[in-house]
Short mmCIF file of C-alpha atoms and ligand atoms in Angstrom, two decimals:
data_model
loop_
_atom_site.label_atom_id
_atom_site.label_comp_id
_atom_site.label_asym_id
_atom_site.label_seq_id
_atom_site.Cartn_x
_atom_site.Cartn_y
_atom_site.Cartn_z
CA UNK W 1 0.00 0.00 0.00
CA UNK W 2 1.34 3.40 -1.01
CA UNK W 3 1.14 6.07 1.70
CA UNK W 4 3.13 8.65 -0.26
CA UNK W 5 1.62 12.11 -0.76
CA UNK W 6 1.84 13.85 -4.12
CA UNK W 7 3.50 17.25 -4.56
CA UNK W 8 0.23 19.20 -4.32
CA UNK W 9 -0.84 17.40 -1.15
CA UNK W 10 2.56 18.04 0.44
CA UNK W 11 2.40 21.73 -0.55
CA UNK W 12 -1.02 22.22 1.13
CA UNK W 13 0.16 20.33 4.18
CA UNK W 14 3.26 22.54 4.53
CA UNK W 15 1.25 25.71 3.97
CA UNK W 16 -1.25 24.67 6.66
CA UNK W 17 1.50 23.67 9.11
CA UNK W 18 3.31 26.97 8.62
CA UNK W 19 0.12 29.03 9.04
CA UNK W 20 -0.83 27.01 12.13
CA UNK W 21 2.57 27.44 13.76
CA UNK W 22 3.19 31.06 12.85
CA UNK W 23 -0.29 32.58 13.02
CA UNK W 24 -2.72 30.34 14.91
CA UNK W 25 -0.61 28.94 17.76
CA UNK W 26 0.53 32.35 19.08
CA UNK W 27 -3.05 33.53 19.59
CA UNK W 28 -4.83 30.26 20.44
CA UNK W 29 -4.57 30.27 24.24
CA UNK W 30 -5.16 34.02 24.50
CA UNK W 31 -8.38 33.88 22.47
CA UNK W 32 -9.78 30.96 24.41
CA UNK W 33 -9.06 32.67 27.75
CA UNK W 34 -11.37 35.57 26.84
CA UNK W 35 -14.34 35.26 29.19
CA UNK W 36 -17.03 36.68 26.90
CA UNK W 37 -17.85 33.96 24.30
CA UNK W 38 -18.64 36.63 21.69
CA UNK W 39 -15.17 38.12 21.98
CA UNK W 40 -13.13 34.93 21.65
CA UNK W 41 -13.48 35.29 17.86
CA UNK W 42 -10.79 37.04 15.79
CA UNK W 43 -11.50 38.23 12.25
CA UNK W 44 -7.83 38.86 11.46
CA UNK W 45 -6.91 35.17 11.62
CA UNK W 46 -9.90 34.33 9.40
CA UNK W 47 -8.87 36.94 6.84
CA UNK W 48 -5.25 35.76 6.84
CA UNK W 49 -6.28 32.12 6.46
CA UNK W 50 -8.77 33.03 3.76
CA UNK W 51 -6.09 34.81 1.73
CA UNK W 52 -4.09 31.55 1.83
CA UNK W 53 -7.09 29.62 0.51
CA UNK W 54 -8.17 27.81 3.69
CA UNK W 55 -11.74 29.16 3.59
CA UNK W 56 -12.42 28.30 -0.05
CA UNK W 57 -10.20 25.22 -0.34
CA UNK W 58 -12.85 22.75 -1.43
CA UNK W 59 -14.83 24.85 -3.91
CA UNK W 60 -14.34 23.09 -7.27
CA UNK W 61 -11.73 24.67 -9.54
CA UNK W 62 -14.21 25.27 -12.35
CA UNK W 63 -16.07 27.67 -10.03
CA UNK W 64 -12.99 29.52 -8.83
CA UNK W 65 -11.96 27.52 -5.77
CA UNK W 66 -8.97 25.25 -5.11
CA UNK W 67 -10.78 21.91 -5.45
CA UNK W 68 -8.49 20.04 -3.07
CA UNK W 69 -9.11 16.30 -2.76
CA UNK W 70 -10.19 14.55 0.46
CA UNK W 71 -6.69 13.41 1.34
CA UNK W 72 -5.55 17.04 1.17
CA UNK W 73 -8.59 18.14 3.16
CA UNK W 74 -7.66 15.73 5.96
CA UNK W 75 -4.08 16.98 5.94
CA UNK W 76 -5.10 20.65 6.10
CA UNK W 77 -7.78 20.20 8.79
CA UNK W 78 -5.49 18.20 11.06
CA UNK W 79 -2.55 20.58 10.60
CA UNK W 80 -4.70 23.62 11.47
CA UNK W 81 -6.29 21.73 14.38
CA UNK W 82 -2.87 20.89 15.78
CA UNK W 83 -2.60 24.59 16.65
CA UNK W 84 -6.29 25.18 17.46
CA UNK W 85 -9.08 22.77 16.59
CA UNK W 86 -11.80 25.45 16.93
CA UNK W 87 -10.11 27.73 14.41
CA UNK W 88 -9.59 24.79 12.07
CA UNK W 89 -13.31 23.99 12.37
CA UNK W 90 -14.34 27.59 11.63
CA UNK W 91 -12.64 27.23 8.23
CA UNK W 92 -13.84 23.69 7.50
CA UNK W 93 -17.42 24.55 8.47
CA UNK W 94 -17.38 26.59 5.24
CA UNK W 95 -16.11 23.52 3.38
CA UNK W 96 -19.09 21.46 4.46
CA UNK W 97 -21.40 23.96 2.83
CA UNK W 98 -19.17 24.55 -0.18
CA UNK W 99 -19.60 20.82 -0.82
CA UNK W 100 -23.33 21.31 -0.51
CA UNK W 101 -23.43 24.33 -2.83
CA UNK W 102 -21.50 22.29 -5.37
CA UNK W 103 -23.74 19.22 -5.08
CA UNK W 104 -27.20 20.52 -4.33
CA UNK W 105 -27.54 24.14 -5.52
CA UNK W 106 -28.82 25.47 -8.85
CA UNK W 107 -26.61 27.55 -11.21
CA UNK W 108 -28.60 30.64 -10.14
CA UNK W 109 -27.92 29.91 -6.44
CA UNK W 110 -24.24 29.35 -7.18
CA UNK W 111 -24.11 32.76 -8.94
CA UNK W 112 -25.85 34.52 -6.08
CA UNK W 113 -24.02 32.86 -3.18
CA UNK W 114 -20.84 31.17 -4.32
CA UNK W 115 -19.52 34.24 -6.14
CA UNK W 116 -19.69 36.55 -3.08
CA UNK W 117 -18.37 33.71 -0.89
CA UNK W 118 -15.30 33.42 -3.09
CA UNK W 119 -14.69 37.18 -3.20
CA UNK W 120 -15.07 38.11 0.47
CA UNK W 121 -12.50 36.97 3.07
CA UNK W 122 -15.09 37.47 5.82
CA UNK W 123 -17.84 35.43 4.16
CA UNK W 124 -18.47 32.45 6.46
CA UNK W 125 -21.27 29.91 6.11
CA UNK W 126 -23.39 28.04 8.68
CA UNK W 127 -26.02 25.32 8.66
CA UNK W 128 -28.96 25.26 11.05
CA UNK W 129 -30.97 22.18 12.01
CA UNK W 130 -30.89 21.89 15.79
CA UNK W 131 -33.64 23.51 17.86
CA UNK W 132 -34.22 23.61 21.61
CA UNK W 133 -36.39 20.49 21.31
CA UNK W 134 -34.85 18.83 18.30
CA UNK W 135 -31.25 17.58 18.21
CA UNK W 136 -30.55 13.86 17.78
CA UNK W 137 -34.02 13.21 16.39
CA UNK W 138 -33.18 15.36 13.35
CA UNK W 139 -30.47 12.83 12.59
CA UNK W 140 -32.11 9.57 13.54
CA UNK W 141 -35.84 10.04 13.41
CA UNK W 142 -38.30 7.72 15.09
CA UNK W 143 -40.41 6.00 12.44
CA UNK W 144 -43.63 7.70 11.35
CA UNK W 145 -43.90 10.21 14.20
CA UNK W 146 -44.56 13.75 12.90
CA UNK W 147 -43.91 15.17 16.38
CA UNK W 148 -40.20 14.28 16.22
CA UNK W 149 -37.65 16.63 14.77
CA UNK W 150 -37.30 20.29 13.97
CA UNK W 151 -40.30 22.63 14.03
CA UNK W 152 -39.13 25.91 12.47
CA UNK W 153 -42.01 26.55 10.13
CA UNK W 154 -41.85 27.65 6.49
CA UNK W 155 -45.17 28.46 4.82
CA UNK W 156 -45.61 29.21 1.14
CA UNK W 157 -47.08 32.61 0.18
CA UNK W 158 -47.15 32.98 -3.60
CA UNK W 159 -43.56 33.12 -4.85
CA UNK W 160 -42.23 33.56 -1.31
CA UNK W 161 -41.92 31.54 1.86
CA UNK W 162 -42.51 32.89 5.37
CA UNK W 163 -40.23 31.43 8.05
CA UNK W 164 -40.80 31.55 11.83
CA UNK W 165 -38.97 29.79 14.66
CA UNK W 166 -35.68 29.40 16.55
CA UNK W 167 -32.50 27.40 16.16
CA UNK W 168 -29.79 26.73 18.75
CA UNK W 169 -26.09 25.77 18.94
CA UNK W 170 -25.58 26.92 15.34
CA UNK W 171 -21.93 27.06 14.36
CA UNK W 172 -20.71 30.35 12.89
CA UNK W 173 -24.15 31.56 14.06
CA UNK W 174 -23.01 35.05 15.05
CA UNK W 175 -20.52 35.50 12.20
CA UNK W 176 -21.76 33.70 9.07
CA UNK W 177 -23.18 35.68 6.14
CA UNK W 178 -25.19 32.75 4.81
CA UNK W 179 -27.05 29.82 6.39
CA UNK W 180 -28.48 26.60 5.06
CA UNK W 181 -31.58 26.54 7.23
CA UNK W 182 -33.72 23.42 7.72
CA UNK W 183 -37.43 24.07 8.05
CA UNK W 184 -40.67 22.16 8.48
CA UNK W 185 -42.84 22.63 5.41
CA UNK W 186 -45.34 19.93 6.34
CA UNK W 187 -45.85 19.34 10.08
CA UNK W 188 -48.43 16.58 9.47
CA UNK W 189 -45.92 14.01 8.19
CA UNK W 190 -42.66 12.63 9.54
CA UNK W 191 -39.64 14.91 9.24
CA UNK W 192 -38.09 13.14 6.27
CA UNK W 193 -41.19 13.86 4.19
CA UNK W 194 -41.94 17.39 5.42
CA UNK W 195 -38.61 19.15 5.62
CA UNK W 196 -37.14 21.79 3.27
CA UNK W 197 -33.76 23.53 3.28
CA UNK W 198 -33.45 27.22 2.33
CA UNK W 199 -30.53 29.54 1.69
CA UNK W 200 -30.85 32.37 4.21
CA UNK W 201 -28.62 35.45 3.90
CA UNK W 202 -27.88 37.14 7.26
CA UNK W 203 -29.14 40.48 5.93
CA UNK W 204 -32.72 39.17 5.50
CA UNK W 205 -35.23 41.29 7.51
CA UNK W 206 -36.64 39.41 10.52
CA UNK W 207 -33.50 37.37 11.02
CA UNK W 208 -31.09 37.85 13.94
CA UNK W 209 -28.81 35.87 16.18
CA UNK W 210 -29.34 35.97 19.95
CA UNK W 211 -27.19 34.31 22.61
CA UNK W 212 -23.71 33.01 21.75
CA UNK W 213 -23.23 29.84 23.84
CA UNK W 214 -20.51 29.89 26.48
CA UNK W 215 -18.88 26.53 25.78
CA UNK W 216 -16.26 24.69 27.84
CA UNK W 217 -14.23 23.88 24.75
CA UNK W 218 -13.83 25.15 21.17
CA UNK W 219 -14.30 28.63 22.62
CA UNK W 220 -13.24 30.42 19.43
CA UNK W 221 -16.03 28.68 17.51
CA UNK W 222 -19.22 30.76 17.62
CA UNK W 223 -22.31 28.68 18.41
CA UNK W 224 -25.39 30.87 18.55
CA UNK W 225 -29.15 30.94 18.79
CA UNK W 226 -30.89 32.06 15.61
CA UNK W 227 -34.25 33.80 15.69
CA UNK W 228 -36.51 34.03 12.64
CA UNK W 229 -39.57 36.29 12.86
CA UNK W 230 -41.59 36.55 9.65
CA UNK W 231 -38.50 36.04 7.52
CA UNK W 232 -39.50 36.20 3.86
CA UNK W 233 -37.43 34.20 1.35
CA UNK W 234 -38.01 33.76 -2.38
CA UNK W 235 -38.86 30.31 -3.70
CA UNK W 236 -35.57 30.54 -5.62
CA UNK W 237 -33.78 30.02 -2.30
CA UNK W 238 -35.12 26.48 -1.81
CA UNK W 239 -32.23 24.00 -1.90
CA UNK W 240 -33.21 20.86 -3.79
CA UNK W 241 -36.89 19.98 -3.60
CA UNK W 242 -39.70 21.21 -1.36
CA UNK W 243 -40.14 18.54 1.35
CA UNK W 244 -36.92 16.92 0.16
CA UNK W 245 -34.63 18.78 2.56
CA UNK W 246 -32.97 15.80 4.17
CA UNK W 247 -32.03 14.46 0.75
CA UNK W 248 -29.82 17.51 0.20
CA UNK W 249 -27.66 16.48 3.14
CA UNK W 250 -27.46 12.77 2.50
CA UNK W 251 -24.18 11.13 1.61
CA UNK W 252 -21.86 13.88 0.30
CA UNK W 253 -22.35 16.51 3.00
CA UNK W 254 -23.21 14.14 5.85
CA UNK W 255 -20.15 12.05 5.08
CA UNK W 256 -18.05 15.18 5.00
CA UNK W 257 -19.21 16.20 8.45
CA UNK W 258 -18.16 12.87 10.01
CA UNK W 259 -14.87 12.86 8.13
CA UNK W 260 -14.21 16.50 9.02
CA UNK W 261 -14.60 15.87 12.74
CA UNK W 262 -12.32 12.84 12.63
CA UNK W 263 -9.58 14.74 10.77
CA UNK W 264 -9.93 17.63 13.21
CA UNK W 265 -9.66 15.25 16.21
CA UNK W 266 -6.43 13.92 14.74
CA UNK W 267 -4.93 17.41 14.99
CA UNK W 268 -5.91 17.53 18.66
CA UNK W 269 -4.16 14.20 19.22
CA UNK W 270 -1.03 15.41 17.45
CA UNK W 271 -1.04 18.49 19.67
CA UNK W 272 -1.41 16.37 22.82
CA UNK W 273 1.38 13.96 21.80
CA UNK W 274 3.69 16.86 20.91
CA UNK W 275 2.94 18.63 24.16
CA UNK W 276 3.48 15.48 26.29
CA UNK W 277 6.77 14.64 24.56
CA UNK W 278 8.08 18.14 25.09
CA UNK W 279 7.08 18.14 28.76
CA UNK W 280 8.56 14.70 29.44
CA UNK W 281 11.88 15.70 27.88
CA UNK W 282 12.02 19.05 29.71
CA UNK W 283 11.16 17.59 33.09
CA UNK W 284 13.44 14.56 32.81
CA UNK W 285 10.51 12.14 33.13
CA UNK W 286 11.53 9.94 30.22
CA UNK W 287 12.98 7.19 32.40
CA UNK W 288 9.72 6.65 34.33
CA UNK W 289 7.99 3.50 33.15
CA UNK W 290 4.51 4.82 33.84
CA UNK W 291 5.16 7.87 31.67
CA UNK W 292 6.67 5.67 28.96
CA UNK W 293 3.51 3.56 28.90
CA UNK W 294 1.32 6.66 28.74
CA UNK W 295 3.35 8.08 25.85
CA UNK W 296 3.27 4.76 24.04
CA UNK W 297 -0.52 4.58 24.34
CA UNK W 298 -0.92 8.17 23.12
CA UNK W 299 1.36 7.56 20.16
CA UNK W 300 -0.25 4.25 19.24
CA UNK W 301 -3.80 5.61 19.36
CA UNK W 302 -2.87 8.73 17.40
CA UNK W 303 -1.16 6.76 14.64
CA UNK W 304 -4.10 4.33 14.47
CA UNK W 305 -6.44 7.30 14.07
CA UNK W 306 -4.20 8.83 11.40
CA UNK W 307 -4.21 5.58 9.43
CA UNK W 308 -8.00 5.34 9.70
CA UNK W 309 -8.62 9.00 8.76
CA UNK W 310 -6.35 8.74 5.72
CA UNK W 311 -7.96 5.46 4.72
CA UNK W 312 -11.37 7.15 4.80
CA UNK W 313 -10.04 10.14 2.85
CA UNK W 314 -8.76 7.72 0.22
CA UNK W 315 -12.11 5.90 0.13
CA UNK W 316 -13.93 9.21 -0.33
CA UNK W 317 -11.59 10.23 -3.17
CA UNK W 318 -12.24 6.82 -4.73
CA UNK W 319 -16.03 7.40 -4.25
CA UNK W 320 -16.49 4.17 -2.30
CA UNK W 321 -19.97 5.19 -1.24
CA UNK W 322 -20.99 1.96 0.47
CA UNK W 323 -18.23 2.00 3.08
CA UNK W 324 -19.28 2.34 6.74
CA UNK W 325 -15.84 3.64 7.66
CA UNK W 326 -16.70 7.31 7.34
CA UNK W 327 -19.15 7.12 10.25
CA UNK W 328 -17.10 4.68 12.27
CA UNK W 329 -13.93 6.76 12.03
CA UNK W 330 -15.84 9.62 13.64
CA UNK W 331 -16.76 7.38 16.59
CA UNK W 332 -13.20 6.16 16.89
CA UNK W 333 -11.91 9.75 16.70
CA UNK W 334 -14.06 10.84 19.60
CA UNK W 335 -12.86 8.03 21.89
CA UNK W 336 -9.23 8.31 20.86
CA UNK W 337 -8.97 12.08 21.08
CA UNK W 338 -10.60 12.21 24.52
CA UNK W 339 -8.32 9.46 25.84
CA UNK W 340 -5.16 11.00 24.37
CA UNK W 341 -5.99 14.47 25.71
CA UNK W 342 -6.60 13.10 29.21
CA UNK W 343 -3.32 11.15 29.15
CA UNK W 344 -1.52 14.38 28.21
CA UNK W 345 -3.15 16.12 31.15
CA UNK W 346 -2.15 13.26 33.47
CA UNK W 347 1.46 13.57 32.35
CA UNK W 348 1.46 17.31 32.92
CA UNK W 349 -0.02 17.05 36.40
CA UNK W 350 -0.55 20.35 38.16
CA UNK W 351 -4.32 19.84 38.31
CA UNK W 352 -6.47 20.83 35.36
CA UNK W 353 -5.64 24.53 35.40
CA UNK W 354 -8.03 26.68 33.39
CA UNK W 355 -6.47 27.76 30.10
CA UNK W 356 -3.29 25.71 30.44
CA UNK W 357 -2.65 24.08 27.04
CA UNK W 358 -3.26 20.56 28.40
CA UNK W 359 -6.55 21.73 29.92
CA UNK W 360 -7.64 23.32 26.63
CA UNK W 361 -7.00 20.10 24.72
CA UNK W 362 -9.21 18.13 27.14
CA UNK W 363 -12.01 20.71 27.00
CA UNK W 364 -11.79 20.88 23.21
CA UNK W 365 -12.16 17.11 22.85
CA UNK W 366 -15.13 17.10 25.25
CA UNK W 367 -16.97 18.98 22.50
CA UNK W 368 -17.10 15.73 20.47
CA UNK W 369 -19.46 14.28 23.13
CA UNK W 370 -22.46 16.18 21.81
CA UNK W 371 -21.37 17.02 18.38
CA UNK W 372 -22.40 14.63 15.66
CA UNK W 373 -20.51 12.03 17.66
CA UNK W 374 -22.92 11.05 20.40
CA UNK W 375 -24.46 7.64 20.85
CA UNK W 376 -27.04 8.37 18.17
CA UNK W 377 -24.25 8.84 15.67
CA UNK W 378 -22.96 5.42 16.68
CA UNK W 379 -26.35 3.88 15.92
CA UNK W 380 -26.31 5.50 12.49
CA UNK W 381 -22.88 4.03 11.76
CA UNK W 382 -23.83 0.55 12.92
CA UNK W 383 -26.94 0.70 10.76
CA UNK W 384 -24.76 1.41 7.76
CA UNK W 385 -22.41 -1.42 8.69
CA UNK W 386 -25.26 -3.91 8.85
CA UNK W 387 -26.86 -2.84 5.59
C1 FAD B 1 -19.87 22.63 19.19
C2 FAD B 1 -21.20 22.30 18.62
C3 FAD B 1 -21.51 22.71 17.34
C4 FAD B 1 -22.76 22.46 16.80
N1 FAD B 1 -23.05 22.97 15.58
C5 FAD B 1 -24.28 22.80 15.08
C6 FAD B 1 -24.62 23.41 13.82
O1 FAD B 1 -23.81 24.09 13.21
N2 FAD B 1 -25.86 23.21 13.34
C7 FAD B 1 -26.79 22.47 14.00
O2 FAD B 1 -27.89 22.34 13.50
N3 FAD B 1 -26.51 21.90 15.20
C8 FAD B 1 -25.28 22.05 15.76
N4 FAD B 1 -24.96 21.50 16.97
C9 FAD B 1 -25.96 20.74 17.69
C10 FAD B 1 -25.72 19.24 17.64
O3 FAD B 1 -25.98 18.72 16.36
C11 FAD B 1 -26.62 18.62 18.71
O4 FAD B 1 -26.10 18.99 19.97
C12 FAD B 1 -26.70 17.13 18.57
O5 FAD B 1 -27.43 16.80 17.42
C13 FAD B 1 -27.35 16.48 19.81
O6 FAD B 1 -28.58 17.10 20.08
P1 FAD B 1 -28.94 17.63 21.55
O7 FAD B 1 -27.79 18.40 22.07
O8 FAD B 1 -30.28 18.29 21.48
O9 FAD B 1 -29.05 16.32 22.43
P2 FAD B 1 -30.28 15.36 22.53
O10 FAD B 1 -30.80 15.03 21.18
O11 FAD B 1 -31.25 15.91 23.51
O12 FAD B 1 -29.61 14.07 23.13
C14 FAD B 1 -29.26 13.98 24.51
C15 FAD B 1 -28.73 12.57 24.79
O13 FAD B 1 -29.74 11.59 24.49
C16 FAD B 1 -29.24 10.63 23.58
N5 FAD B 1 -30.29 10.23 22.64
C17 FAD B 1 -31.09 11.04 21.92
N6 FAD B 1 -31.93 10.33 21.14
C18 FAD B 1 -31.65 9.02 21.36
C19 FAD B 1 -32.17 7.79 20.87
N7 FAD B 1 -33.14 7.73 19.96
N8 FAD B 1 -31.63 6.65 21.35
C20 FAD B 1 -30.64 6.67 22.26
N9 FAD B 1 -30.10 7.81 22.77
C21 FAD B 1 -30.61 8.96 22.33
C22 FAD B 1 -28.13 11.35 22.82
O14 FAD B 1 -27.18 10.45 22.31
C23 FAD B 1 -27.53 12.22 23.90
O15 FAD B 1 -26.58 11.50 24.63
C24 FAD B 1 -23.72 21.71 17.54
C25 FAD B 1 -23.39 21.27 18.82
C26 FAD B 1 -22.16 21.56 19.36
C27 FAD B 1 -21.84 21.07 20.75
#
């Protein structure tokens, strides 16, 4: 089996590593120590990264992006995450929706939204499904129960749609210029049959964000409540078909979101291993057998995750659509990254001090607990395995 990277993949990897070391690492701990969750964000780092292509990396070349393959995507996400996984995720959140624009949007929608996205270094994208009473059941719906799942209502009025409701935990919620928003267009049927996705520009009257959530980890990443009060959108902003919303996220974009989180977790593991090695050398702990065993476990788990992430990237480039690995790697990434971060903290000792680097890595990996990687995600993966 050939693990060698080609010249383009190596170039993106080096560019990401350099940017992570020189620009992200110096500000990472300072940003996350800011108490107000709104102010942890820094536009300068987004603009700098955007100018290097990290925001628009996956937009296909024929539409003006860089069109990097999945192997390169894994390399870039993990390199950026090695310095700060929340900043890495802010960039790759735009990738998830660039994939969706490429796969599910009409030429008119691409003209109206992809063109400004490509031209503006501060154009971020978000996607909104979760609501105060609808999280896991948007992903794994109970059979034939119209009460389950999101409720944000969209009602047709001539050529327009009127949207009313709330969303919560939405990534890039306070900073994105465009959202893919999931709505209920028929509340009488189960979610899969009555759900429609719209493109919602931030500037639309009636739309605003409210609270930004004060998270334990990924503090840079802006998760916000979204409020829609009589938001009017043209029919031309429907993504895919009316009542076919979930179809627009199947395979391509859902796979990307599992793969993205696994590649990001790998960067966290690399950071923890690097940090533990440095500490052990500095403090002369290398001769202690307990520390040696801890380091060996961290290294072994991280390399196993790397092999799995790169295998999945290769499968996605080869369009092996039936593989269950893309969901399973996400589950593995959650367990591995949490274990590796805790081992790093154990080695450092000194008691879980707020905003120490080892503390940040543990809090950042805790985020995977209720991301797409909870037990419901596991059920989804097993279902795919048994198909
Ligand atoms: C950092 C972060 C970023 C996020 N970004 C976004 C975003 O950009 N857009 C968005 O729409 N959402 C986003 N979310 C929300 C995320 O998708 C939800 O948190 C997730 O779907 C879980 O939903 P919930 O928190 O409501 O938990 P719940 O659905 O209430 O689940 C609570 C617990 O019950 C378990 N459970 C639920 N149903 C079942 C079942 N049928 N069988 C067994 N166990 C079950 C779950 O596994 C979980 O352990 C984000 C969350 C975080 C933390």
